[in-house]
Coordinates of C-alpha atoms (C1' of nucleotides) in Angstrom, one line a residue:
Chain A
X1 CA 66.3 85.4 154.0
X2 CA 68.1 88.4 156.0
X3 CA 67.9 92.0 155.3
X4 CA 71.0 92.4 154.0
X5 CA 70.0 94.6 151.2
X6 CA 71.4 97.3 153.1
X7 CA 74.9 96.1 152.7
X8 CA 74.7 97.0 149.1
X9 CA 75.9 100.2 149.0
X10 CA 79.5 101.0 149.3
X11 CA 82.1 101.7 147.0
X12 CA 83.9 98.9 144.3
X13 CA 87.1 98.7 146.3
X14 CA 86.3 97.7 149.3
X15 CA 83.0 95.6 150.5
X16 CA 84.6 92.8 153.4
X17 CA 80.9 91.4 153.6
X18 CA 80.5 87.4 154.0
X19 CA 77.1 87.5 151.8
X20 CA 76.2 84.9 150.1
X21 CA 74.9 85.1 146.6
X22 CA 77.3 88.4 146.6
X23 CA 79.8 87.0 143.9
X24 CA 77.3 86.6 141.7
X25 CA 76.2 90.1 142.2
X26 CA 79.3 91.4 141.9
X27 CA 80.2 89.7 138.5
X28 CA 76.8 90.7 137.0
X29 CA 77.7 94.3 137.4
X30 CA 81.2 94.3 136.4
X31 CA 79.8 92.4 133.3
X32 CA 77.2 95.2 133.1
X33 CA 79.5 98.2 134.0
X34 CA 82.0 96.9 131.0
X35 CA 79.3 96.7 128.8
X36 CA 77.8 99.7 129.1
X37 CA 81.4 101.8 128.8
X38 CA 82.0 99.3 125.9
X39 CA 78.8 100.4 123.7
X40 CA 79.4 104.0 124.8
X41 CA 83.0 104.1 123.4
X42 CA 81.5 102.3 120.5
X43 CA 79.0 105.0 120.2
X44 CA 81.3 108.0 121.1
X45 CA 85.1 107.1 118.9
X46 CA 83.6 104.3 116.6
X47 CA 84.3 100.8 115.7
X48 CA 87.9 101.4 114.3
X49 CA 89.3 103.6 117.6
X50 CA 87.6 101.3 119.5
X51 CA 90.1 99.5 122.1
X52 CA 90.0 96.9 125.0
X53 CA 92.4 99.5 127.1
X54 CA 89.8 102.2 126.7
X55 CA 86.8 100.2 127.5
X56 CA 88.4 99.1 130.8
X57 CA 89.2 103.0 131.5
X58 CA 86.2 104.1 130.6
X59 CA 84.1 101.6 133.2
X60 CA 86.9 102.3 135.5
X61 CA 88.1 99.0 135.9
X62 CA 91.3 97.6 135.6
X63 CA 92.3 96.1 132.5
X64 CA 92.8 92.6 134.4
X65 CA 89.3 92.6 135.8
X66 CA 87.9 93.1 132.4
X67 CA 90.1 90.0 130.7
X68 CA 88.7 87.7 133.4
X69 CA 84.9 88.5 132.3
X70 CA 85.7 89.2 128.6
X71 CA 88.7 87.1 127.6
X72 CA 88.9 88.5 124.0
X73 CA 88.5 92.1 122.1
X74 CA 85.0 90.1 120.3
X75 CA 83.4 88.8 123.6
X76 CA 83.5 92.1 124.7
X77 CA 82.0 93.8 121.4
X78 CA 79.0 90.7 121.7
X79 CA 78.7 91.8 125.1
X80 CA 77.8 95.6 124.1
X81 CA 75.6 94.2 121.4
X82 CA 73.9 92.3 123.9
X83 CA 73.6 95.0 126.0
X84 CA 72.5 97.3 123.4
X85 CA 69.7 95.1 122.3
X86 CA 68.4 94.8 126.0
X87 CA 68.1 98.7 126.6
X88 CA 65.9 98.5 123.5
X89 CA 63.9 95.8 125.0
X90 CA 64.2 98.5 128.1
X91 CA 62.6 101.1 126.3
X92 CA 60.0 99.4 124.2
X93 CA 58.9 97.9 127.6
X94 CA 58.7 101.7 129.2
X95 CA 57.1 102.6 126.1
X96 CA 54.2 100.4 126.0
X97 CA 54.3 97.8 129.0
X98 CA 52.3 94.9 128.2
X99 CA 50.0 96.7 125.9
X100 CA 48.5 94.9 122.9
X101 CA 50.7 96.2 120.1
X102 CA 46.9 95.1 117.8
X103 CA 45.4 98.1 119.6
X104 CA 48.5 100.0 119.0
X105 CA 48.7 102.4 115.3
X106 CA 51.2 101.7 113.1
X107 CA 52.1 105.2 113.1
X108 CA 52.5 105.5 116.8
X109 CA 54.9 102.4 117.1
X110 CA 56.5 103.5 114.0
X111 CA 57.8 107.0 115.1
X112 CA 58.5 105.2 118.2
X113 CA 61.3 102.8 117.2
X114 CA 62.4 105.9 114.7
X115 CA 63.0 108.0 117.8
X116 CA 64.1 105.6 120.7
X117 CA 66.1 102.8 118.4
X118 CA 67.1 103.8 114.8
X119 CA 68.1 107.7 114.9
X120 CA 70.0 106.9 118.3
X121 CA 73.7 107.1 117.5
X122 CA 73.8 103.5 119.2
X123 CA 72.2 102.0 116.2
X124 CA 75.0 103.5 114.4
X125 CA 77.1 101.3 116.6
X126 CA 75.2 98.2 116.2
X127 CA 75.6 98.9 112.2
X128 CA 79.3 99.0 112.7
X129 CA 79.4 95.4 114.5
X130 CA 77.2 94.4 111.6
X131 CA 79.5 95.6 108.6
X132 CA 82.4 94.4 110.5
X133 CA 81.0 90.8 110.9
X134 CA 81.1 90.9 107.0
X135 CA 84.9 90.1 107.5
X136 CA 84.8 88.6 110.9
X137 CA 83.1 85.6 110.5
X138 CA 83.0 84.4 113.7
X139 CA 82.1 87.7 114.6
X140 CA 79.0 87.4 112.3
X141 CA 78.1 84.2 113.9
X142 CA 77.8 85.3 117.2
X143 CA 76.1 88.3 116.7
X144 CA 73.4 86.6 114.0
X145 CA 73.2 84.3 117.0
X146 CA 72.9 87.2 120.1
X147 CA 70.0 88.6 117.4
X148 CA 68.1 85.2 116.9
X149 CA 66.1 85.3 119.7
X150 CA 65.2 89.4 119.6
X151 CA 64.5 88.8 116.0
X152 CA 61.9 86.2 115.8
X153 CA 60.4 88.3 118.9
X154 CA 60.3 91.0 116.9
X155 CA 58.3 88.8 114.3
X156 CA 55.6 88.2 116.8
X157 CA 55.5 91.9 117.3
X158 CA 55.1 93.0 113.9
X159 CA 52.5 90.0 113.8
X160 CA 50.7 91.7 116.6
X161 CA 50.7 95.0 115.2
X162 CA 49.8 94.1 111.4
X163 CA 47.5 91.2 111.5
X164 CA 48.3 90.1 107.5
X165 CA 46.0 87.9 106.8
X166 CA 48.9 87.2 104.1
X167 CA 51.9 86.6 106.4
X168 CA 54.3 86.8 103.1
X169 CA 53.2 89.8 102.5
X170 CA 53.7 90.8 106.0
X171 CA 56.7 89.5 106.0
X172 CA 57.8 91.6 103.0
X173 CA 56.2 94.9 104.6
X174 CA 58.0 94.5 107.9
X175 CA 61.4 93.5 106.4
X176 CA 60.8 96.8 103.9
X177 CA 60.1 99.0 107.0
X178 CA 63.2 97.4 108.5
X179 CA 65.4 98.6 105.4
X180 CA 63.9 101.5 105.2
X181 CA 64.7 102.7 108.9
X182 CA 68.1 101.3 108.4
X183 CA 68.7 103.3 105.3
X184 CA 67.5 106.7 107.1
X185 CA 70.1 106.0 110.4
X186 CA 72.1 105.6 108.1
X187 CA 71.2 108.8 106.1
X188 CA 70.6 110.5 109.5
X189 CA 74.4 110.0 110.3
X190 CA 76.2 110.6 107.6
X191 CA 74.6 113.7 106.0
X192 CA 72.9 116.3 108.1
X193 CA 69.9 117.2 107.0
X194 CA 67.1 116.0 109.7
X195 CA 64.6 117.6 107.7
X196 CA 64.4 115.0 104.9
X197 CA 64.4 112.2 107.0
X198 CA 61.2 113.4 109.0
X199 CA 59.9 113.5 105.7
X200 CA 60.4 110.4 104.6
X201 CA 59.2 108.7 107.7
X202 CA 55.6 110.7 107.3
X203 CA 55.6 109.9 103.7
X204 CA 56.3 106.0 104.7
X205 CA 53.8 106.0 107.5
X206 CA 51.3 107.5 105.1
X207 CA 52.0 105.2 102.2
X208 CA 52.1 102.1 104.9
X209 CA 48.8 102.8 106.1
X210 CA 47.3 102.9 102.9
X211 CA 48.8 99.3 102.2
X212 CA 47.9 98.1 105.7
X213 CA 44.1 99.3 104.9
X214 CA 44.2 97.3 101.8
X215 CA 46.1 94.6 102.9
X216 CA 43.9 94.0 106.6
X217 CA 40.2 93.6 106.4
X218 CA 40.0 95.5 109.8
X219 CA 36.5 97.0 110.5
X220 CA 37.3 100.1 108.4
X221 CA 39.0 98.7 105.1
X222 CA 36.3 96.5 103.4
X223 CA 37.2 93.6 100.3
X224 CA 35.4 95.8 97.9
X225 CA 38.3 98.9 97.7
X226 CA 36.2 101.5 98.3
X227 CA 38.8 103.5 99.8
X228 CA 41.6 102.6 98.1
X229 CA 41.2 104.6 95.2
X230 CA 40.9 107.9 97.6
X231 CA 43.6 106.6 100.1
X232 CA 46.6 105.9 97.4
X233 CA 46.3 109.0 95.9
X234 CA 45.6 111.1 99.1
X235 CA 49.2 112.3 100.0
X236 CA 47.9 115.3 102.3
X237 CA 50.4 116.8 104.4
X238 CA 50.9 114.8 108.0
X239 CA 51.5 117.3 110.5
X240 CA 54.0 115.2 112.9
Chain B
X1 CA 112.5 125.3 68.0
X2 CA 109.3 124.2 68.7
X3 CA 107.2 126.9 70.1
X4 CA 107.8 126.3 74.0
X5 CA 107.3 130.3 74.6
X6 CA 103.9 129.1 76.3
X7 CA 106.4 127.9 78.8
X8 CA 107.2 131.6 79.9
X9 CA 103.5 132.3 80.5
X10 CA 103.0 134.7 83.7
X11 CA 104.0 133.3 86.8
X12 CA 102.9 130.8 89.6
X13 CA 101.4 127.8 87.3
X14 CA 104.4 126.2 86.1
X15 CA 102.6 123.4 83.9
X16 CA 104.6 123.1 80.7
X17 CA 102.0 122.5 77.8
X18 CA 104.5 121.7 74.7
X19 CA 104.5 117.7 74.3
X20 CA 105.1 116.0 78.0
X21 CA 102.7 114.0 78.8
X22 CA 104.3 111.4 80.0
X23 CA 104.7 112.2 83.6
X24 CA 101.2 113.5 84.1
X25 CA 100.3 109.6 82.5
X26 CA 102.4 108.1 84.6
X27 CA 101.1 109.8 87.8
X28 CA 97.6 109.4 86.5
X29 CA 98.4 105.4 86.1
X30 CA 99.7 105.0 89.4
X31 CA 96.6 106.9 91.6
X32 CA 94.7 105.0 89.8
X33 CA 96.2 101.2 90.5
X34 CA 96.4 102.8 93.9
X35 CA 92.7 103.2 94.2
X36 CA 91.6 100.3 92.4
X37 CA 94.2 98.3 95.2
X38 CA 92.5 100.2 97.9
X39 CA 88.8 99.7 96.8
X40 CA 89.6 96.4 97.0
X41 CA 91.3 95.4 99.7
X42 CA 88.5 97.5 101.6
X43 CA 85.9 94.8 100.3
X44 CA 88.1 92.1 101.1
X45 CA 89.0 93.2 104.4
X46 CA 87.1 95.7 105.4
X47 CA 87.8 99.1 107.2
X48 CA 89.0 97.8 110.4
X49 CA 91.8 95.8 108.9
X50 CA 93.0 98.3 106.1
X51 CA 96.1 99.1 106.5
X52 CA 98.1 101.5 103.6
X53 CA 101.1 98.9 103.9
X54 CA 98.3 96.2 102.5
X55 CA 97.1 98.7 99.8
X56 CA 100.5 99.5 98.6
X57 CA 101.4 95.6 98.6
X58 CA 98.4 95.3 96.9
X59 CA 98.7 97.6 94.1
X60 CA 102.4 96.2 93.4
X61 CA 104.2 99.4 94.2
X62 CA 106.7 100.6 97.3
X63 CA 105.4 102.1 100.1
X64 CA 107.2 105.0 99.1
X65 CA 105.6 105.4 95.8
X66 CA 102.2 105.2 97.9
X67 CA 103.1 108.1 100.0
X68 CA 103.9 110.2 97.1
X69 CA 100.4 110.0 95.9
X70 CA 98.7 109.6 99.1
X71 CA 100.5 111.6 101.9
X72 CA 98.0 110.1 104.3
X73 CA 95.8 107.6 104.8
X74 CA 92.9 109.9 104.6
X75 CA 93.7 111.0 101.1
X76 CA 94.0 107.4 100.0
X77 CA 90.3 106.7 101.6
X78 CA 89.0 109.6 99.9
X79 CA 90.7 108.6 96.7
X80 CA 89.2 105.1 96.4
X81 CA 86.2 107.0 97.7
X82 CA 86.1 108.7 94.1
X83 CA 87.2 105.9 92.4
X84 CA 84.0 104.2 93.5
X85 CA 82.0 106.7 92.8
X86 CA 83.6 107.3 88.9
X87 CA 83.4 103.3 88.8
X88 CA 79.3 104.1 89.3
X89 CA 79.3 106.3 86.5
X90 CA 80.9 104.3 84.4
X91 CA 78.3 101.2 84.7
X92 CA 75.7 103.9 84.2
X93 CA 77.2 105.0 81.1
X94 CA 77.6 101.8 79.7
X95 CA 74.3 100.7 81.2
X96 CA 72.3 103.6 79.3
X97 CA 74.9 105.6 77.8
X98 CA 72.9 108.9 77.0
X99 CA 69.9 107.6 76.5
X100 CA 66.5 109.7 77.9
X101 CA 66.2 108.3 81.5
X102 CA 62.5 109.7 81.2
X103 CA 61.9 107.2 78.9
X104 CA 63.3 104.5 80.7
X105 CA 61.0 102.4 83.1
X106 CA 60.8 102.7 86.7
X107 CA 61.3 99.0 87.4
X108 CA 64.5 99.3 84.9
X109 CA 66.3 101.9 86.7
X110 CA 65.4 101.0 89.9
X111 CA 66.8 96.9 89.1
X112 CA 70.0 98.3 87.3
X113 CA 70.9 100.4 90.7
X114 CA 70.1 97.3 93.0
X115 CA 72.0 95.2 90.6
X116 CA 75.1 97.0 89.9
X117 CA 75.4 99.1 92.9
X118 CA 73.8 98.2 96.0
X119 CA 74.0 94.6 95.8
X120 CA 78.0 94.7 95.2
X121 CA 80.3 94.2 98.0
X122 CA 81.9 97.8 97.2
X123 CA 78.6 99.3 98.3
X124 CA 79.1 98.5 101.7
X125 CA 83.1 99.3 101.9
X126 CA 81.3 102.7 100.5
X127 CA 79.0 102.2 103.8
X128 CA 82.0 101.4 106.6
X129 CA 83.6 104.8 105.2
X130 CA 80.2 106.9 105.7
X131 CA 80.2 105.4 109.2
X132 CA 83.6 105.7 109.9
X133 CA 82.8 109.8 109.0
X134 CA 80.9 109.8 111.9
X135 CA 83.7 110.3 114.3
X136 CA 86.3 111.4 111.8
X137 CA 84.9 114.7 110.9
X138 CA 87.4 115.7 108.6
X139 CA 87.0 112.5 106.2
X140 CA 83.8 113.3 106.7
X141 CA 83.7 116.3 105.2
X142 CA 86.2 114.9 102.2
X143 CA 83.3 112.5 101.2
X144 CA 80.6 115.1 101.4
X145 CA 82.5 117.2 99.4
X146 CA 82.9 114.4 96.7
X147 CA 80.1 113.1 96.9
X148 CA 78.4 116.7 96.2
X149 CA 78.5 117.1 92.3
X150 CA 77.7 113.1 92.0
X151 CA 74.3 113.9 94.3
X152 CA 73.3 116.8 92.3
X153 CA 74.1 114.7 89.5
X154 CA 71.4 112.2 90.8
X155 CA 68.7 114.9 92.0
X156 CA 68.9 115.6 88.1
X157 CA 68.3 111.7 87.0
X158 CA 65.9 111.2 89.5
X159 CA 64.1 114.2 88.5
X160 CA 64.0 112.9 84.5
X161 CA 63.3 109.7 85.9
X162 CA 60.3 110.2 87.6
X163 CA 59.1 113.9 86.6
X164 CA 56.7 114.6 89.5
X165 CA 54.7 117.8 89.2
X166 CA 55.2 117.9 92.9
X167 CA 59.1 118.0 93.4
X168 CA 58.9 117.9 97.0
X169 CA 56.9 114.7 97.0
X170 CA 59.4 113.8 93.9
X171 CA 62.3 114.4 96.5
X172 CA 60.2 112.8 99.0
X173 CA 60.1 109.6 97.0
X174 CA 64.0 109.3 95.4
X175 CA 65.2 109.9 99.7
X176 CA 62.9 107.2 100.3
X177 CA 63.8 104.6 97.8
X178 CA 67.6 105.9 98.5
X179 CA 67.3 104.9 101.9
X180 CA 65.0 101.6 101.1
X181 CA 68.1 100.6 99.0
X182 CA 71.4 101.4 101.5
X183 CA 68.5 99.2 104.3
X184 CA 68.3 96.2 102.0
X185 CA 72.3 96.7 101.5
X186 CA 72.9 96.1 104.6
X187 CA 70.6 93.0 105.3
X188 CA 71.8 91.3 102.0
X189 CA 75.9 91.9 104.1
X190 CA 74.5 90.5 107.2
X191 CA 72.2 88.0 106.8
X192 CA 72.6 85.4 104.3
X193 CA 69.0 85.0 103.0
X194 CA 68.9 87.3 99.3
X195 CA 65.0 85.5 98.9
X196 CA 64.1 88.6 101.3
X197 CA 65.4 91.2 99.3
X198 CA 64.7 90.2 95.9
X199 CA 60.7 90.1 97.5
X200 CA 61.4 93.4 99.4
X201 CA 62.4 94.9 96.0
X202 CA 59.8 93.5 94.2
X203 CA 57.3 94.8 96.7
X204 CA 59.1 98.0 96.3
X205 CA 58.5 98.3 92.5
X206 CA 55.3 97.4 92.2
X207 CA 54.1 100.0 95.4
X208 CA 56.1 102.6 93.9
X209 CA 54.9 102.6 90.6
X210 CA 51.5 102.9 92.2
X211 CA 52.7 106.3 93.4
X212 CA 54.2 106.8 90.4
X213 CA 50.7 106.6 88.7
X214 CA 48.9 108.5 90.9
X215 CA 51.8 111.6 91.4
X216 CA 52.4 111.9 87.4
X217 CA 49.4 112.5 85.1
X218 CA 51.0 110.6 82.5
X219 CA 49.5 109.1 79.6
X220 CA 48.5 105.7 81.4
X221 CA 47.5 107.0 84.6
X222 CA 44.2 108.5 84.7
X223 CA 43.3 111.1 87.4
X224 CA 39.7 108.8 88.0
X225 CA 42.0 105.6 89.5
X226 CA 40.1 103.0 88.2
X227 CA 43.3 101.6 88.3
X228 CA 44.2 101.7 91.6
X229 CA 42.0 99.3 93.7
X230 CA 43.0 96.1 91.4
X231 CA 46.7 97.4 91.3
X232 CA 47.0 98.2 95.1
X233 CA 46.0 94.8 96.2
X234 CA 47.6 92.9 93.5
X235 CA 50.6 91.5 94.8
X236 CA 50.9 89.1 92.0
X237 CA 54.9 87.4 91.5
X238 CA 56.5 89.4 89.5
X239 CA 58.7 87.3 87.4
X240 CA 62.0 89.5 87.6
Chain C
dA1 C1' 91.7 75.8 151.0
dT2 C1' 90.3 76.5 146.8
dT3 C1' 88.0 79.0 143.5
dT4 C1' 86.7 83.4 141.8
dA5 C1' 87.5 88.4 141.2
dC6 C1' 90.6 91.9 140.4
dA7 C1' 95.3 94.3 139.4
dA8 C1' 99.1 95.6 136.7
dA9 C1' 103.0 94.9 134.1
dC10 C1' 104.8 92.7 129.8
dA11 C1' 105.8 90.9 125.1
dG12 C1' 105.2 90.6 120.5
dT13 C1' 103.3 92.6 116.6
dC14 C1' 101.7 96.1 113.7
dT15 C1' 100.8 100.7 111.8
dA16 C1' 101.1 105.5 109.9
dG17 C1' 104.0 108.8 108.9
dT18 C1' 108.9 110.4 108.2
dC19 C1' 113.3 110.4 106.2
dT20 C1' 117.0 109.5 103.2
dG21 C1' 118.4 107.9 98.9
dT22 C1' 117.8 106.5 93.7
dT23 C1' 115.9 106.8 89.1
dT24 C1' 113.3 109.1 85.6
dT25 C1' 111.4 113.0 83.4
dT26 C1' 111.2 118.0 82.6
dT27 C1' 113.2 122.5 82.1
dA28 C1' 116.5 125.7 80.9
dA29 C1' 120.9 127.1 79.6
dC30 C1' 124.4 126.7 76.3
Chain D
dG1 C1' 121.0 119.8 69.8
dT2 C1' 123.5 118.7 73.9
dT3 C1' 123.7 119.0 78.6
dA4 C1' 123.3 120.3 83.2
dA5 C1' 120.2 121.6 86.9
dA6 C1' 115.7 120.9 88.9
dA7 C1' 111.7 118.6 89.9
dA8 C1' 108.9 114.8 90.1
dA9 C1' 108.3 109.7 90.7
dC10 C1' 109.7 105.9 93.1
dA11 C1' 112.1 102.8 96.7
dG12 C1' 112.8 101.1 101.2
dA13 C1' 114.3 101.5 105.9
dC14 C1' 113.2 103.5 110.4
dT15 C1' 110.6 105.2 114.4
dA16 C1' 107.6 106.1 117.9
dG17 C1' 103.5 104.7 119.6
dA18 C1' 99.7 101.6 120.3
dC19 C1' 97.1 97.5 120.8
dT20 C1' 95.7 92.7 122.2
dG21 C1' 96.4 88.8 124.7
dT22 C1' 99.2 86.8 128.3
dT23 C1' 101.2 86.2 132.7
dT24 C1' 102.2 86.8 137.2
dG25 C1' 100.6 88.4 141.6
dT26 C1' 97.0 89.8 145.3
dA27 C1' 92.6 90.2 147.6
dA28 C1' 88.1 88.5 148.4
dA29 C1' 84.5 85.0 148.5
dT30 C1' 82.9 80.2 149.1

DNA sequence: ATTTACAAACAGTCTAGTCTGTTTTTTAAC
DNA sequence: GTTAAAAAACAGACTAGACTGTTTGTAAAT
């Protein structure tokens, strides 16, 4: 294999290089350019000002070069939400790496997908392709199927961090923290006060560690309830 | 001659008291088929896809008729907006009519709101317009604005509701559930499976009465929690 | 030489708001 | 009490702009 990474600078126009394995390249980042200016429109003029002709403007591209990697308006909204969910994958793996999420608090991972996922404005966006795909049934299907595999990923996660012995109940926590956080980007969005939503995510953190100390026999939360009593009534102010 | 001298009153507010009503009915009859038209085509086709032509089609009447009312297509937003919001009251009312929410069960409220609020496909047009405020500031602003004496109308419920000594935490707690429900709102619009919810919620419930126990000395909930270890960790089906 | 990547103009449709005109109701004068 | 003027309610056409998908054309890569 030559060095030929050095003939990958240059500017979009012009690049009269016989590489192989360069139209590949070349397509990925187009791909990758128009969805990144896609999700950022999303994010910046929302889902109903959203249009093809800015999304080709905004990446800088011509609208013909974005029709021949996204035929349609909805490939190139599945596209963003593609996109969007692997800059989460991005962060989380910043974030923590490889780590063991088992060694990991609940509060800690908690606060972290409140900060780097749910009060981004880009979650706003991917709640926008969600209520749309209420109407737009293929719509729905695509991105239910974009978020199959991130889902049941996230399943293992949450497995990781909780340890249930109950999965059902695990289930239920997780999905409950899920609606929860939804409900707050949502509340974080439309009304202004940040103030009540830090609340509510220490009051949830402190109410879900109480149930994950009753529901986990770790080392410190024994069959017998002996902290329970103290813990569910302890609502002591969390610093943050 | 009737006694139309209440006509000549002062100046500026020329609104004739004597026996007309039949304008003001009319007008009042026609905003409100308008709403009603565009409540429901915003279910049915969501806020991408409404179009004022639709809602006017809709609701029977010309487009010109439509404009009259609704000069713009922000005004008819906000006006289904409010129609939604009376349309809330008005299943409360008939729900409860003026009976003492204090003495009304926790579980009971909180299954009436999920059933007749959350759960209905109007909840989430009422969602696409607090997202779509996001970029449009000034319909942003209209829906705070009516949605201001109807949430001060809720602090008070909430507050006879529960009755926490501690009104932060009392705060704390309706955000929380508020938020719990929009989350679950969502999921039951995107994914299919309602199993999940109707768990979540039950899950909800019985944690939050818990908290209900411990944060109000009530009758039944002793300040000793000899309650509390059984309760916490009994996650028994509840029947529903 | 053939496929892929990119470019740009085009066509058909649709939408929100405006404008002009008609009917009904209300007001005021006679 | 009748009637004329005014105002409000209603109807429908029109416009100017915008958007998506298509099509035709060119450059680059294989």
């Amino acid at each position: 294999m030559p060095a030929d990474m050095v003939s990958r600078e240059g500017a979009a126009p012009s690049a009269p290089r016989p590489n192989p394995r360069r139209q590949a390249q070349r397509s990925a980042d187009m791909r990758q350019r128009l969805c990144q200016a896609a999700l950022d429109a999303l994010c910046e003029v929302g889902y109903e000002s959203l249009t093809t002709t800015m999304i080709a403007a905004r990446a800088g591209v011509s609208r013909g070069a974005q029709t021949h990697h996204f035929a349609t308006k909805a490939d190139m909204l599945v596209g963003a939400f593609e996109h969007l969910l692997q800059s989460w994958d991005a962060a989380r793996q910043l974030a923590f790496g490889g780590r063991d999420l088992g060694e990991l608090p609940f509060e800690a991972y908690l606060r972290f997908v409140w900060r780097e996922i749910f009060s981004k404005p880009s979650y706003i966006a991917a709640l926008e392709l969600m209520l749309a795909a209420r109407v737009d049934k293929e719509l729905g299907e695509r991105l239910r199927q974009a978020l199959d595999s991130p889902a049941s990923q996230r399943n293992l996660r949450w497995r990781a961090l909780l340890r249930f012995p109950d999965v059902r109940k695990e289930e239920q926590f997780q999905y409950m923290t899920l609606c929860l956080l939804r409900g707050m980007a949502i509340h974080a969005s439309f009304n202004r006060s940040d103030a009540v939503n830090e609340a509510v995510l220490d009051a949830w953190i402190e109410l879900a560690e109480k149930v994950i100390a009753v529901e986990r026999p770790d080392g410190r939360a024994p069959e017998g309830g002996v902290v329970s009593p103290r813990a569910v009534r302890g609502h002591s102010k969390r610093s943050a």
